[in-house]
Amino acid sequence: MSALNTRVSLLALACAVSSYSAMAEDSSLTNPSISAVLDGYYQTGDRPMAEREEGFGLGETELALSANIDEMFYGKVTAVIELEDGETELNLEEAFIQTLALPNGLSVRAGRFLSDIGYLNNQHKHTDSFTERPAVYRAFLGNHYFDDGIRLSYVAPTDLYWTMGVEAFGGDSLRAADEHGERDFDDVGVYTALTKIGGDIGIESSWQLGFSYLRNENGLAYAEEHEDEEETADEHAEHSHSASYTGENTYIADFVYKWAPNGNYKYQNLTLSGEYFRVTDIFGEEPGHVDEVDDMDDHEISDDYHEGWYLSSVYQFSPSWSAGLRYGQIDTFEIHEDHLDPQKLKETEFSLAWHSSHFSTVRLQYTHQTGTNFDGFEDDNIFTLQYVMSLGAHGAHQF
Amino acid sequence: MRINSKLLLAVTSMSLLFTATAKAELNVFACEPEYAALAQTLAPDARVYSATTAMQDPHQVQARPSLIAKMRQADLVVCAGADLEIGWLPMLQMKSSNPKVNSTDKGLFFAADQIDTLDKLSHVDRSMGDVHAKGNPHIHLDPQRMLKVAKALTLKLTEIDPNNSGEYQQALADFSQRWEAKIPQWQAEAKGLAGKKVIAYHSSFRYLFNWIGIEQVADLEPKPGLAPTSSHLASLLTRAEKGDVMAVIVASYQDERGAKWLGERANLPVLVLPMSVGGNEQSKDLFSLYDSLLSLLNGVK
């Protein structure tokens, strides 16, 4: 990820805005879809591993450009402008091509893109009903897992929706901590396999179930041989896109259920969703490491796993108002030398959003968090007032 | 109960559209029920699926798994176009990985591309509400325009499935003949409505009013896509008190509350018109949809 100076990012912004006047209709190369998302907030406290910090702040200011390149390919670039420690940073969140004309329900996506694992991960954050991703996402996926890689997906020709996909990524943001920079990481660190099925129940209800597996070659944390380990806690408090808790194998199960009277989403609708994550093989001995730790002890340690889940319910009760309730928790281990310390975080969140139109949201969110030895957190209440507004091309609505 | 009877209606109309014959060969995915009805008329042997019902706002549809699965199998996708489905159709195309329905060069058909749309805008700004630069996409309630669409759709069908072109030509000839016979009859029925003024929700019935000669003097929506607000409704009450308005009109998928509030205070009849096939009990196909619209409009006192 490249950090450019403010002048360059402003130039990019100016370019995007000047071409915005040619309002996107069809997305073709001469007339690509251009959109921008503005996000700002005020918040009264900090959530662990979160992107937003206490006080006034800007969320991700996003600029996206997409079009069919030709008959065979579609392309999209999403640049994200963020403030980090007073510096303006320009990051690329998406820069991918996707095939449009492969036969038999196959498609390939390559470049930098959002992994399709889980339910929320492939959705853009500005479409979320809450200010931050659930704690499981923050802990195990670094908020939002996008990476450089390739995906092959397949959609079955059946009335019941059934898709399957495999992905391979560099996996830099999911690497286990390597404080001394001595570790030899694999270049292709992450492989995933996923499947989703879904359908309708009558006119009013729709559902989707997903199962994903993520193999992280660089996810196993090694016993700390060296003495100094005090800076790990500080690192977690910082704004970071890297996963705080890793392991070799991650299993994800997710579901979503949506309901609207008569199937008409305009006036009222309800969304229930939930995901469960289990991260195993989190801690081991470095290959070739010779130690006097006895086998019994070692075995017990490697049986431990991180896990977490959330359950979310969002009710849009009029075109202008929606309310959401979410509960989530994570149970993780922090590594101290050659042993693991358990810790827990629970979050109960309530959000109320006002939508002046389809393109603007003003949200008030209350979070009650309880942490057991979690980055030094104890009970806390946080209020966030946030706006998220999009201009430019209509974003397509993902289920 | 109102909701239950509407649901029952929607279910029965959907089951009509789902009906597939034994020798179903062509899979047609229609974005709206009016195009499902038209496709079924022009390709009687096709397996036609409608993504929405007349009780659903076609602007706001979820790109749900069942729609992806249906589009994956489609040979032809028929939609209103003019950006009506811009919020969900591109997502379905991307997710369904079906190159057959990617572009209008192949198995994608937009009705609005076949005719002149009304209210094209040279300038579009979101402060104007959710408006479409390509003009009003709710074109299916103008009989002349629908005839043009039917002819173009038949061309598309023969392009995709040349083996059955004889059958498609036959079906079009049959439809055109029945439709053209109906037009003067509808015109006669609409005669008394010409010049009448209404207040309506959105520009949903723009083409119907344009054809009949009804004038929509005010909109329940303060701006396209925005829900009626109390201050806006109050201003409509002032407008209605002029005494020249015939009725307050909403479509089958629109919220009736604002219309009822206005109707009660201004002492105006509130009319719920079927937006499409399946929008009420009478509207079983395009013909009976037009019949029902005219009889409801003529039924106002």
XYZ file of C-alpha atoms in Angstrom:
700
model
C 0.000 0.000 0.000
C 1.418 3.324 -0.970
C 1.178 6.380 1.190
C 1.125 9.456 -0.973
C 1.178 13.033 0.145
C -1.875 15.218 0.446
C -1.285 17.020 -2.821
C -1.444 13.836 -4.863
C -4.627 12.603 -3.192
C -6.311 15.939 -3.709
C -5.357 15.801 -7.350
C -6.943 12.379 -7.651
C -10.055 13.675 -5.963
C -10.214 16.660 -8.310
C -9.904 14.407 -11.350
C -12.731 12.216 -10.156
C -14.982 15.152 -9.357
C -14.402 16.907 -12.671
C -15.459 13.840 -14.635
C -18.406 13.323 -12.303
C -20.316 16.048 -14.145
C -20.639 13.555 -16.981
C -23.136 11.553 -14.952
C -22.805 7.831 -15.391
C -25.601 6.194 -17.288
C -24.320 3.026 -18.914
C -21.008 1.921 -17.657
C -18.843 1.661 -20.713
C -15.272 2.787 -21.107
C -16.306 6.149 -22.517
C -18.788 6.567 -19.727
C -17.629 4.679 -16.636
C -19.525 4.543 -13.357
C -17.942 6.971 -10.951
C -18.905 7.247 -7.347
C -17.637 8.749 -4.145
C -18.551 7.999 -0.550
C -18.215 10.550 2.213
C -18.054 9.394 5.807
C -17.517 11.443 8.931
C -18.158 10.895 12.637
C -17.827 11.925 16.242
C -17.334 9.235 18.851
C -16.976 9.205 22.610
C -14.577 6.282 23.078
C -12.504 3.577 21.413
C -13.460 0.080 20.381
C -10.615 -2.433 20.295
C -9.117 -3.140 16.847
C -11.496 -0.604 15.280
C -10.822 1.874 12.502
C -12.473 4.860 14.149
C -10.880 6.636 17.070
C -12.295 8.800 19.828
C -13.325 12.329 18.854
C -14.037 13.829 15.462
C -12.792 11.883 12.482
C -13.248 10.937 8.892
C -14.032 7.382 7.917
C -13.017 6.049 4.567
C -13.505 8.566 1.806
C -13.928 6.314 -1.155
C -13.593 6.968 -4.871
C -14.583 4.218 -7.252
C -14.461 3.902 -10.993
C -15.778 0.878 -12.865
C -16.711 -0.132 -16.387
C -16.853 -2.973 -18.807
C -13.432 -2.898 -20.466
C -14.599 -4.850 -23.490
C -16.806 -7.831 -24.160
C -14.544 -10.066 -22.115
C -13.567 -7.996 -19.086
C -14.967 -5.745 -16.394
C -12.668 -3.606 -14.289
C -12.950 -1.608 -11.095
C -10.693 0.640 -9.062
C -11.581 1.792 -5.562
C -9.261 4.268 -3.909
C -9.656 5.012 -0.245
C -8.411 8.205 1.306
C -7.761 7.955 5.009
C -6.294 10.118 7.700
C -3.728 8.327 9.764
C -1.796 10.116 12.506
C -2.508 13.434 10.786
C -1.196 12.174 7.438
C -3.428 11.759 4.428
C -3.009 8.325 2.955
C -4.236 7.054 -0.365
C -4.825 3.315 -0.372
C -6.112 1.020 -3.050
C -8.846 -1.189 -1.729
C -9.865 -2.655 -5.066
C -8.122 -2.814 -8.439
C -9.372 -5.859 -10.240
C -10.515 -7.284 -13.525
C -13.244 -9.857 -13.872
C -14.109 -12.049 -16.809
C -17.541 -11.526 -18.370
C -17.675 -14.212 -21.004
C -16.440 -17.501 -19.578
C -18.915 -20.304 -20.289
C -20.725 -22.645 -17.883
C -21.204 -20.226 -15.008
C -17.489 -19.724 -14.450
C -15.771 -16.428 -13.759
C -12.303 -15.320 -12.754
C -11.410 -12.216 -10.804
C -7.807 -11.092 -10.479
C -5.992 -8.184 -8.918
C -6.841 -6.630 -5.579
C -10.352 -7.356 -4.381
C -12.508 -8.269 -1.401
C -12.453 -11.947 -0.539
C -15.844 -13.647 -0.866
C -15.568 -15.507 2.460
C -18.271 -14.961 5.080
C -21.326 -12.766 4.587
C -20.150 -9.221 5.257
C -16.655 -9.398 3.835
C -17.539 -8.883 0.166
C -19.806 -5.932 0.982
C -18.563 -2.390 1.014
C -18.480 -0.945 4.490
C -20.574 2.083 3.635
C -23.543 -0.246 3.125
C -23.264 -1.564 6.713
C -25.940 -0.801 9.274
C -23.401 -0.255 12.033
C -20.427 2.034 12.435
C -17.808 -0.699 12.725
C -17.569 -4.264 11.542
C -18.366 -6.873 14.240
C -15.479 -7.783 16.561
C -14.920 -11.122 14.743
C -14.093 -9.236 11.561
C -11.839 -6.797 13.378
C -9.983 -9.559 15.195
C -9.625 -12.252 12.536
C -9.791 -10.431 9.188
C -8.262 -7.056 9.975
C -11.738 -5.444 9.612
C -12.212 -6.193 5.978
C -10.136 -8.732 4.113
C -9.054 -7.476 0.702
C -5.828 -8.609 -0.889
C -3.930 -9.216 -4.082
C -4.804 -12.530 -5.632
C -7.079 -14.488 -7.877
C -10.505 -16.126 -7.623
C -12.301 -18.732 -9.634
C -16.039 -18.982 -9.050
C -18.814 -21.124 -10.363
C -22.595 -20.676 -10.273
C -24.636 -23.842 -10.726
C -27.507 -23.820 -13.266
C -30.095 -24.691 -10.620
C -33.200 -22.932 -9.301
C -31.701 -23.104 -5.848
C -28.835 -20.619 -5.879
C -25.542 -22.423 -5.440
C -22.130 -20.900 -5.940
C -18.652 -22.178 -5.195
C -15.327 -20.386 -5.243
C -11.639 -20.833 -4.585
C -9.218 -17.988 -3.985
C -5.481 -17.523 -3.507
C -3.973 -14.386 -1.993
C -0.659 -12.950 -0.878
C -2.014 -12.779 2.644
C 0.269 -10.055 4.038
C -2.438 -8.584 6.260
C -3.229 -11.972 7.812
C 0.337 -12.920 8.772
C 1.105 -13.891 12.326
C 3.063 -11.338 14.323
C 6.757 -11.301 13.475
C 8.358 -8.874 15.829
C 11.928 -9.446 14.821
C 11.413 -9.661 11.068
C 13.216 -12.992 11.021
C 10.453 -15.221 9.836
C 10.382 -16.695 6.360
C 6.783 -16.189 5.150
C 5.190 -17.890 2.137
C 4.478 -15.535 -0.799
C 1.084 -17.061 -1.429
C -0.060 -17.176 2.141
C -3.813 -17.558 1.942
C -6.073 -20.041 0.157
C -9.832 -20.084 0.566
C -12.699 -22.304 -0.488
C -16.262 -21.183 -0.115
C -19.805 -22.051 -1.027
C -23.122 -20.265 -0.724
C -26.647 -21.478 -1.255
C -29.820 -19.462 -1.159
C -33.376 -19.016 -2.286
C -36.814 -17.608 -1.526
C -39.518 -18.714 0.861
C -42.695 -17.562 -0.852
C -42.911 -13.952 -2.012
C -41.814 -12.267 1.200
C -38.674 -14.022 2.421
C -35.226 -14.771 1.055
C -32.276 -16.530 2.610
C -28.653 -17.437 2.060
C -26.276 -19.789 3.856
C -22.527 -19.772 3.431
C -19.570 -21.887 4.491
C -15.986 -20.777 4.025
C -12.584 -22.204 4.822
C -9.438 -20.117 4.889
C -6.005 -21.731 4.990
C -3.364 -19.328 6.212
C 0.151 -20.688 5.661
C 1.583 -17.821 7.671
C -1.047 -17.785 10.406
C 0.591 -19.997 13.039
C 2.166 -17.931 15.792
C 5.471 -19.172 17.197
C 6.613 -19.262 20.762
C 8.500 -16.153 21.695
C 12.150 -17.007 22.164
C 13.269 -13.512 22.952
C 12.642 -11.616 26.129
C 10.903 -8.382 25.160
C 7.191 -8.761 24.425
C 5.645 -5.690 26.014
C 4.817 -3.769 22.812
C 2.164 -6.188 21.501
C -0.649 -4.556 23.449
C 0.181 -1.135 22.020
C 0.080 -2.429 18.497
C -3.505 -3.596 18.866
C -4.722 -0.193 19.889
C -3.426 1.371 16.687
C -5.375 1.870 13.513
C -4.413 -1.173 11.515
C -5.675 -3.247 8.621
C -3.942 -6.401 9.793
C -5.608 -9.226 11.652
C -4.798 -9.155 15.353
C -5.410 -12.866 15.899
C -4.333 -15.451 13.384
C -4.151 -19.199 12.981
C -3.558 -21.749 10.282
C -7.191 -22.675 9.661
C -10.270 -20.471 9.764
C -13.793 -21.856 9.406
C -16.714 -19.496 8.831
C -20.430 -20.237 8.761
C -22.829 -17.432 7.876
C -26.510 -16.886 7.224
C -28.792 -14.066 6.190
C -32.564 -13.890 6.102
C -34.516 -10.954 4.668
C -38.184 -10.217 4.830
C -40.398 -7.488 3.393
C -44.217 -7.220 3.284
C -45.286 -8.457 -0.185
C -41.574 -8.630 -0.967
C -41.678 -4.833 -1.399
C -38.494 -3.439 0.150
C -39.368 0.210 -0.315
C -41.324 0.867 2.875
C -40.381 -1.834 5.372
C -37.947 -4.678 5.528
C -36.130 -6.812 8.034
C -32.674 -8.357 7.797
C -31.381 -11.010 10.181
C -27.810 -12.135 9.803
C -25.118 -13.917 11.745
C -21.686 -15.415 11.360
C -19.528 -17.783 13.360
C -15.711 -17.900 13.088
C -13.347 -20.506 14.455
C -9.601 -20.060 14.045
C -7.561 -23.172 14.852
C -3.863 -24.069 15.007
C -2.966 -20.727 16.429
C 0.246 -21.438 18.256
C 3.157 -23.776 17.723
C 6.852 -24.329 17.935
C 9.010 -22.836 15.245
C 10.206 -25.522 12.806
C 13.667 -26.684 13.804
C 13.290 -25.109 17.211
C 14.748 -27.265 19.927
C 13.345 -26.720 23.347
C 12.973 -28.572 26.595
C 9.195 -27.935 26.809
C 7.700 -31.382 27.270
C 5.309 -32.865 24.726
C 2.251 -32.874 26.971
C 2.375 -29.133 27.532
C 2.949 -28.371 23.870
C -0.006 -30.489 22.862
C -2.398 -28.759 25.230
C -1.448 -25.361 23.907
C -1.971 -26.161 20.235
C -5.471 -27.481 20.970
C -6.607 -23.977 21.814
C -8.487 -21.923 19.238
C -9.901 -18.433 18.756
C -13.605 -18.116 18.105
C -16.240 -15.456 17.724
C -19.707 -14.766 16.406
C -22.307 -12.089 15.991
C -26.027 -11.871 15.412
C -27.525 -8.802 13.822
C -31.066 -7.630 13.195
C -31.902 -4.509 11.218
C -35.436 -3.265 10.740
C -36.176 -0.581 8.188
C -39.531 0.638 9.454
C -40.068 3.493 6.989
C -38.222 4.753 3.922
C -36.485 7.276 6.181
C -35.718 5.308 9.336
C -34.033 2.068 10.292
C -32.914 0.558 13.571
C -30.409 -2.182 14.233
C -29.455 -4.392 17.151
C -26.287 -6.463 17.161
C -24.597 -8.681 19.681
C -21.157 -10.123 19.129
C -18.351 -11.668 21.086
C -14.875 -13.039 20.599
C -12.828 -15.438 22.678
C -9.157 -15.216 21.832
C -5.734 -15.950 23.218
C -2.847 -13.566 23.581
C 0.566 -15.122 23.311
C 3.013 -14.494 26.136
C 6.339 -16.233 25.646
C 5.440 -19.919 25.528
C 1.926 -19.783 26.949
C -1.475 -18.399 26.002
C -3.635 -16.003 28.014
C -7.366 -16.174 27.297
C -9.360 -12.994 26.775
C -12.925 -12.127 25.860
C -14.769 -9.196 24.336
C -18.538 -8.770 24.257
C -20.318 -6.026 22.341
C -23.980 -5.070 22.395
C -24.831 -2.389 19.895
C -27.885 -0.381 18.977
C -28.048 1.870 15.938
C -30.677 4.261 14.686
C -30.346 5.676 11.192
C -32.130 8.399 9.291
C -32.070 8.265 5.504
C -33.047 11.500 3.821
C -32.901 9.614 0.539
C -31.483 6.375 -0.722
C -28.042 7.943 -0.831
C -27.598 9.569 2.557
C -27.533 8.165 6.079
C -27.084 9.832 9.441
C -26.538 7.267 12.188
C -26.491 7.320 15.956
C -24.976 4.225 17.527
C -24.564 3.089 21.101
C -22.086 0.338 21.940
C -21.773 -1.377 25.274
C -18.572 -3.373 25.436
C -17.316 -5.695 28.127
C -13.776 -6.950 27.948
C -12.089 -9.533 30.102
C -8.415 -8.713 30.008
C -8.910 -7.397 26.489
C -6.188 -4.950 25.575
C -6.689 -3.585 29.035
C -10.353 -2.817 28.300
C -12.990 -2.918 30.955
C -16.674 -2.071 30.740
C -17.339 0.801 28.411
C -20.132 2.745 26.775
C -19.523 4.438 23.468
C -21.718 6.732 21.407
C -21.015 7.418 17.746
C -22.713 9.961 15.524
C -21.885 9.319 11.891
C -22.874 10.245 8.363
C -22.329 8.132 5.251
C -23.303 9.650 1.917
C -22.689 8.563 -1.611
C -22.646 10.614 -4.748
C -22.315 9.608 -8.344
C -23.385 6.360 -9.931
C -25.971 4.190 -8.192
C -24.300 1.416 -6.308
C -25.882 -1.952 -6.968
C -27.615 -3.470 -3.959
C -26.071 -6.704 -2.855
C -28.162 -9.232 -0.958
C -57.311 -8.126 5.743
C -55.832 -5.979 3.028
C -52.302 -7.307 3.245
C -53.405 -10.900 3.135
C -55.600 -10.474 0.103
C -52.797 -8.618 -1.674
C -50.391 -11.379 -0.810
C -52.785 -14.002 -2.090
C -53.136 -12.032 -5.303
C -49.413 -11.707 -5.716
C -48.968 -15.418 -5.124
C -51.604 -16.382 -7.665
C -50.254 -13.993 -10.250
C -46.736 -15.281 -9.708
C -47.847 -18.883 -10.043
C -49.459 -17.956 -13.360
C -46.159 -16.518 -14.529
C -44.179 -19.495 -13.315
C -46.272 -21.926 -15.336
C -43.951 -23.713 -17.699
C -45.091 -25.963 -20.468
C -43.711 -29.422 -21.086
C -41.747 -28.402 -24.147
C -40.195 -25.358 -22.500
C -37.030 -24.515 -24.376
C -36.330 -20.852 -23.945
C -35.701 -19.446 -20.466
C -36.860 -15.856 -20.131
C -36.061 -13.694 -17.116
C -38.332 -10.637 -16.922
C -37.567 -7.795 -14.540
C -41.222 -6.761 -14.181
C -44.522 -8.664 -14.510
C -45.671 -6.636 -17.539
C -42.671 -7.894 -19.510
C -43.162 -11.416 -18.183
C -46.722 -11.242 -19.511
C -45.587 -9.860 -22.859
C -42.802 -12.442 -23.219
C -45.203 -15.260 -22.375
C -47.656 -13.973 -24.995
C -44.975 -13.708 -27.672
C -43.204 -16.931 -26.715
C -45.984 -19.171 -25.418
C -43.674 -22.167 -25.077
C -40.962 -20.352 -23.142
C -40.348 -20.752 -19.449
C -40.894 -17.212 -18.174
C -39.891 -15.968 -14.735
C -40.775 -12.571 -13.296
C -38.272 -11.079 -10.855
C -40.861 -8.807 -9.266
C -44.595 -8.582 -8.731
C -46.935 -5.625 -9.196
C -46.788 -5.220 -5.392
C -43.044 -4.517 -5.440
C -41.317 -1.272 -6.257
C -39.046 -2.129 -9.187
C -36.645 0.647 -8.181
C -35.804 -1.159 -4.947
C -35.255 -4.835 -5.462
C -32.741 -6.982 -3.631
C -30.280 -8.802 -5.885
C -31.305 -11.906 -3.978
C -29.913 -15.440 -4.478
C -33.029 -16.751 -6.248
C -32.718 -14.018 -8.886
C -29.051 -14.829 -9.485
C -29.965 -18.503 -9.924
C -32.729 -17.633 -12.405
C -30.538 -15.261 -14.378
C -27.797 -17.891 -14.533
C -30.213 -20.059 -16.545
C -31.732 -17.339 -18.715
C -31.464 -17.207 -22.500
C -33.169 -13.826 -22.577
C -33.530 -11.034 -20.016
C -36.357 -8.540 -20.637
C -36.458 -5.342 -18.593
C -37.954 -1.851 -18.754
C -34.507 -0.228 -18.952
C -33.875 3.531 -18.858
C -32.021 2.833 -15.601
C -35.130 1.610 -13.747
C -33.233 -1.532 -12.660
C -29.823 0.149 -12.262
C -29.816 -0.603 -8.543
C -29.968 -4.377 -8.940
C -29.642 -5.614 -12.535
C -25.858 -4.990 -12.861
C -25.286 -6.927 -9.635
C -27.346 -9.854 -10.952
C -25.427 -9.834 -14.226
C -22.099 -9.782 -12.415
C -23.042 -12.583 -10.018
C -24.861 -14.886 -12.412
C -21.860 -15.401 -14.754
C -24.113 -15.845 -17.749
C -22.472 -14.297 -20.835
C -25.652 -14.872 -22.867
C -27.443 -11.994 -21.150
C -24.574 -9.555 -20.664
C -25.366 -7.017 -23.325
C -28.149 -5.839 -25.575
C -26.139 -7.219 -28.498
C -26.985 -10.627 -27.096
C -29.803 -11.791 -24.848
C -30.533 -8.565 -23.015
C -33.556 -6.500 -24.033
C -34.594 -3.083 -22.731
C -38.106 -1.971 -23.627
C -37.203 1.711 -23.220
C -34.561 1.369 -25.967
C -37.296 0.560 -28.486
C -39.381 3.715 -28.112
C -39.135 7.430 -27.388
C -39.294 7.930 -23.653
C -41.068 10.890 -22.091
C -39.359 13.398 -19.819
C -35.786 12.875 -20.926
C -33.491 15.150 -18.979
C -30.448 16.893 -20.296
C -29.270 17.590 -16.782
C -29.545 15.257 -13.804
C -28.686 16.166 -10.255
C -29.474 14.130 -7.152
C -31.032 17.180 -5.525
C -33.790 16.587 -8.073
C -34.491 13.224 -6.434
C -34.017 9.811 -7.967
C -34.616 10.816 -11.577
C -33.580 9.068 -14.744
C -31.667 10.929 -17.448
C -32.942 8.499 -20.054
C -36.545 9.452 -19.429
C -39.442 7.882 -17.577
C -39.053 4.081 -17.630
C -42.680 3.148 -16.761
C -43.621 2.853 -20.429
C -45.911 -0.171 -20.410
C -49.176 1.726 -20.010
C -49.113 3.295 -23.451
C -50.679 0.860 -25.960
C -48.874 2.234 -29.014
C -45.497 2.083 -27.352
C -46.201 -1.437 -26.089
C -46.955 -2.536 -29.637
C -43.563 -1.239 -30.754
C -41.927 -3.052 -27.844
C -43.743 -6.264 -28.798
C -42.438 -6.042 -32.355
C -38.871 -5.417 -31.204
C -39.074 -8.208 -28.657
C -40.211 -10.613 -31.367
C -37.149 -9.646 -33.417
C -34.982 -10.364 -30.409
C -36.672 -13.740 -29.866
C -36.075 -14.787 -33.462
C -32.465 -13.635 -33.187
C -31.852 -15.778 -30.130
C -33.929 -18.752 -31.169
C -34.132 -18.714 -35.000
C -35.463 -22.285 -35.093
C -38.792 -21.150 -33.727
C -39.048 -17.855 -35.592
C -42.243 -19.013 -37.314
C -43.943 -19.487 -33.963
C -42.812 -16.076 -32.710
C -44.066 -14.345 -35.871
C -47.363 -16.139 -35.469
C -47.656 -15.121 -31.823
C -46.836 -11.496 -32.663
C -49.417 -11.434 -35.475
C -52.010 -12.803 -33.096
C -51.090 -10.349 -30.325
C -50.945 -7.328 -32.676
C -54.314 -8.130 -34.124
C -55.998 -8.468 -30.743
C -54.147 -5.418 -29.346
C -54.962 -3.181 -32.308
C -58.581 -4.208 -32.081
C -58.601 -3.227 -28.428
C -57.011 0.228 -28.830
C -60.049 2.024 -30.316
C -62.211 0.393 -27.674
C -59.937 1.690 -24.897
C -59.818 5.112 -26.540
C -63.596 5.256 -26.538
C -63.662 4.329 -22.860
C -61.009 6.962 -22.073
C -62.792 9.780 -23.895
C -64.554 11.137 -20.836
C -61.299 11.213 -18.879
C -59.418 13.538 -21.209
C -58.575 16.849 -19.582
C -59.214 15.577 -16.047
C -56.717 16.500 -13.322
C -55.264 14.146 -10.728
C -52.753 14.105 -7.912
C -50.614 10.948 -8.057
C -47.643 9.212 -6.438
C -44.405 9.342 -8.449
C -44.555 9.481 -12.238
C -45.638 5.813 -12.336
C -48.643 6.493 -14.599
C -47.003 9.144 -16.767
C -47.563 7.225 -20.009
C -51.136 6.236 -19.180
C -52.041 9.837 -18.369
C -50.197 11.088 -21.432
C -52.127 8.685 -23.655
C -55.533 9.409 -22.131
C -54.941 13.142 -21.728
C -55.111 13.215 -17.933
C -53.042 15.898 -16.271
C -51.081 15.056 -13.114
C -51.124 18.436 -11.388
C -49.153 17.395 -8.316
C -47.076 14.526 -6.944
C -47.447 12.963 -3.485
C -43.672 12.600 -3.485
C -41.885 15.875 -2.759
C -39.195 14.611 -5.146
C -38.938 11.385 -7.139
C -37.992 8.516 -4.829
C -38.671 10.405 -1.596
C -41.585 9.480 0.663
C -44.419 12.018 1.131
C -43.728 14.423 3.991
C -46.378 16.165 6.077
C -45.372 19.652 4.928
C -45.518 18.539 1.313
C -48.938 16.945 1.858
C -50.155 20.163 3.418
C -49.133 22.072 0.293
C -51.018 19.507 -1.812
C -54.114 20.129 0.294
C -53.925 23.798 -0.679
C -53.644 22.742 -4.315
C -56.569 20.318 -4.038
C -58.804 23.012 -2.567
C -58.927 24.692 -5.959
C -61.588 22.074 -6.643
C -60.472 20.877 -10.061
C -58.837 17.599 -9.027
C -60.652 14.356 -9.889
C -58.847 11.897 -7.625
C -55.701 10.981 -5.715
C -53.968 8.055 -7.384
C -51.408 5.558 -6.111
C -49.967 2.427 -7.708
C -50.437 -1.049 -6.269
C -46.933 -1.084 -4.727
C -47.099 2.381 -3.221
C -47.938 3.381 0.327
C -51.546 4.611 0.558
C -51.205 6.580 3.794
C -50.316 9.968 2.274
C -53.035 9.613 -0.353
C -55.632 8.701 2.285
C -54.656 11.662 4.456
C -55.067 13.994 1.501
C -58.201 12.278 0.213
C -59.972 12.604 3.566
C -59.118 16.258 4.065
C -59.699 17.369 0.471
C -62.753 15.117 0.128
C -61.263 13.389 -2.910
C -61.583 9.741 -3.898
C -58.381 7.688 -3.480
C -57.751 5.232 -6.279
C -55.292 2.334 -6.066
C -54.457 1.408 -9.655
C -52.701 -1.840 -10.592
C -49.165 -0.996 -11.661
C -48.897 -4.180 -13.639
C -50.278 -7.624 -14.270
C -51.242 -9.039 -10.870
C -51.757 -5.564 -9.380
C -55.388 -6.405 -8.671
C -57.730 -9.320 -9.091
C -58.875 -8.274 -12.570
C -55.432 -7.741 -14.090
C -54.503 -11.197 -15.296
C -52.730 -10.199 -18.484
C -51.892 -6.989 -20.361
C -55.383 -6.758 -21.867
C -57.247 -7.106 -18.609
C -54.727 -4.750 -16.961
C -55.723 -1.956 -19.365
C -59.417 -2.868 -18.985
C -59.121 -2.645 -15.230
C -57.235 0.672 -15.289
C -59.868 2.305 -17.454
C -62.802 0.914 -15.564
C -61.309 2.067 -12.235
C -60.642 5.551 -13.602
C -64.130 5.714 -15.114
C -65.593 4.507 -11.836
C -64.660 7.728 -10.016
C -68.082 9.134 -9.036
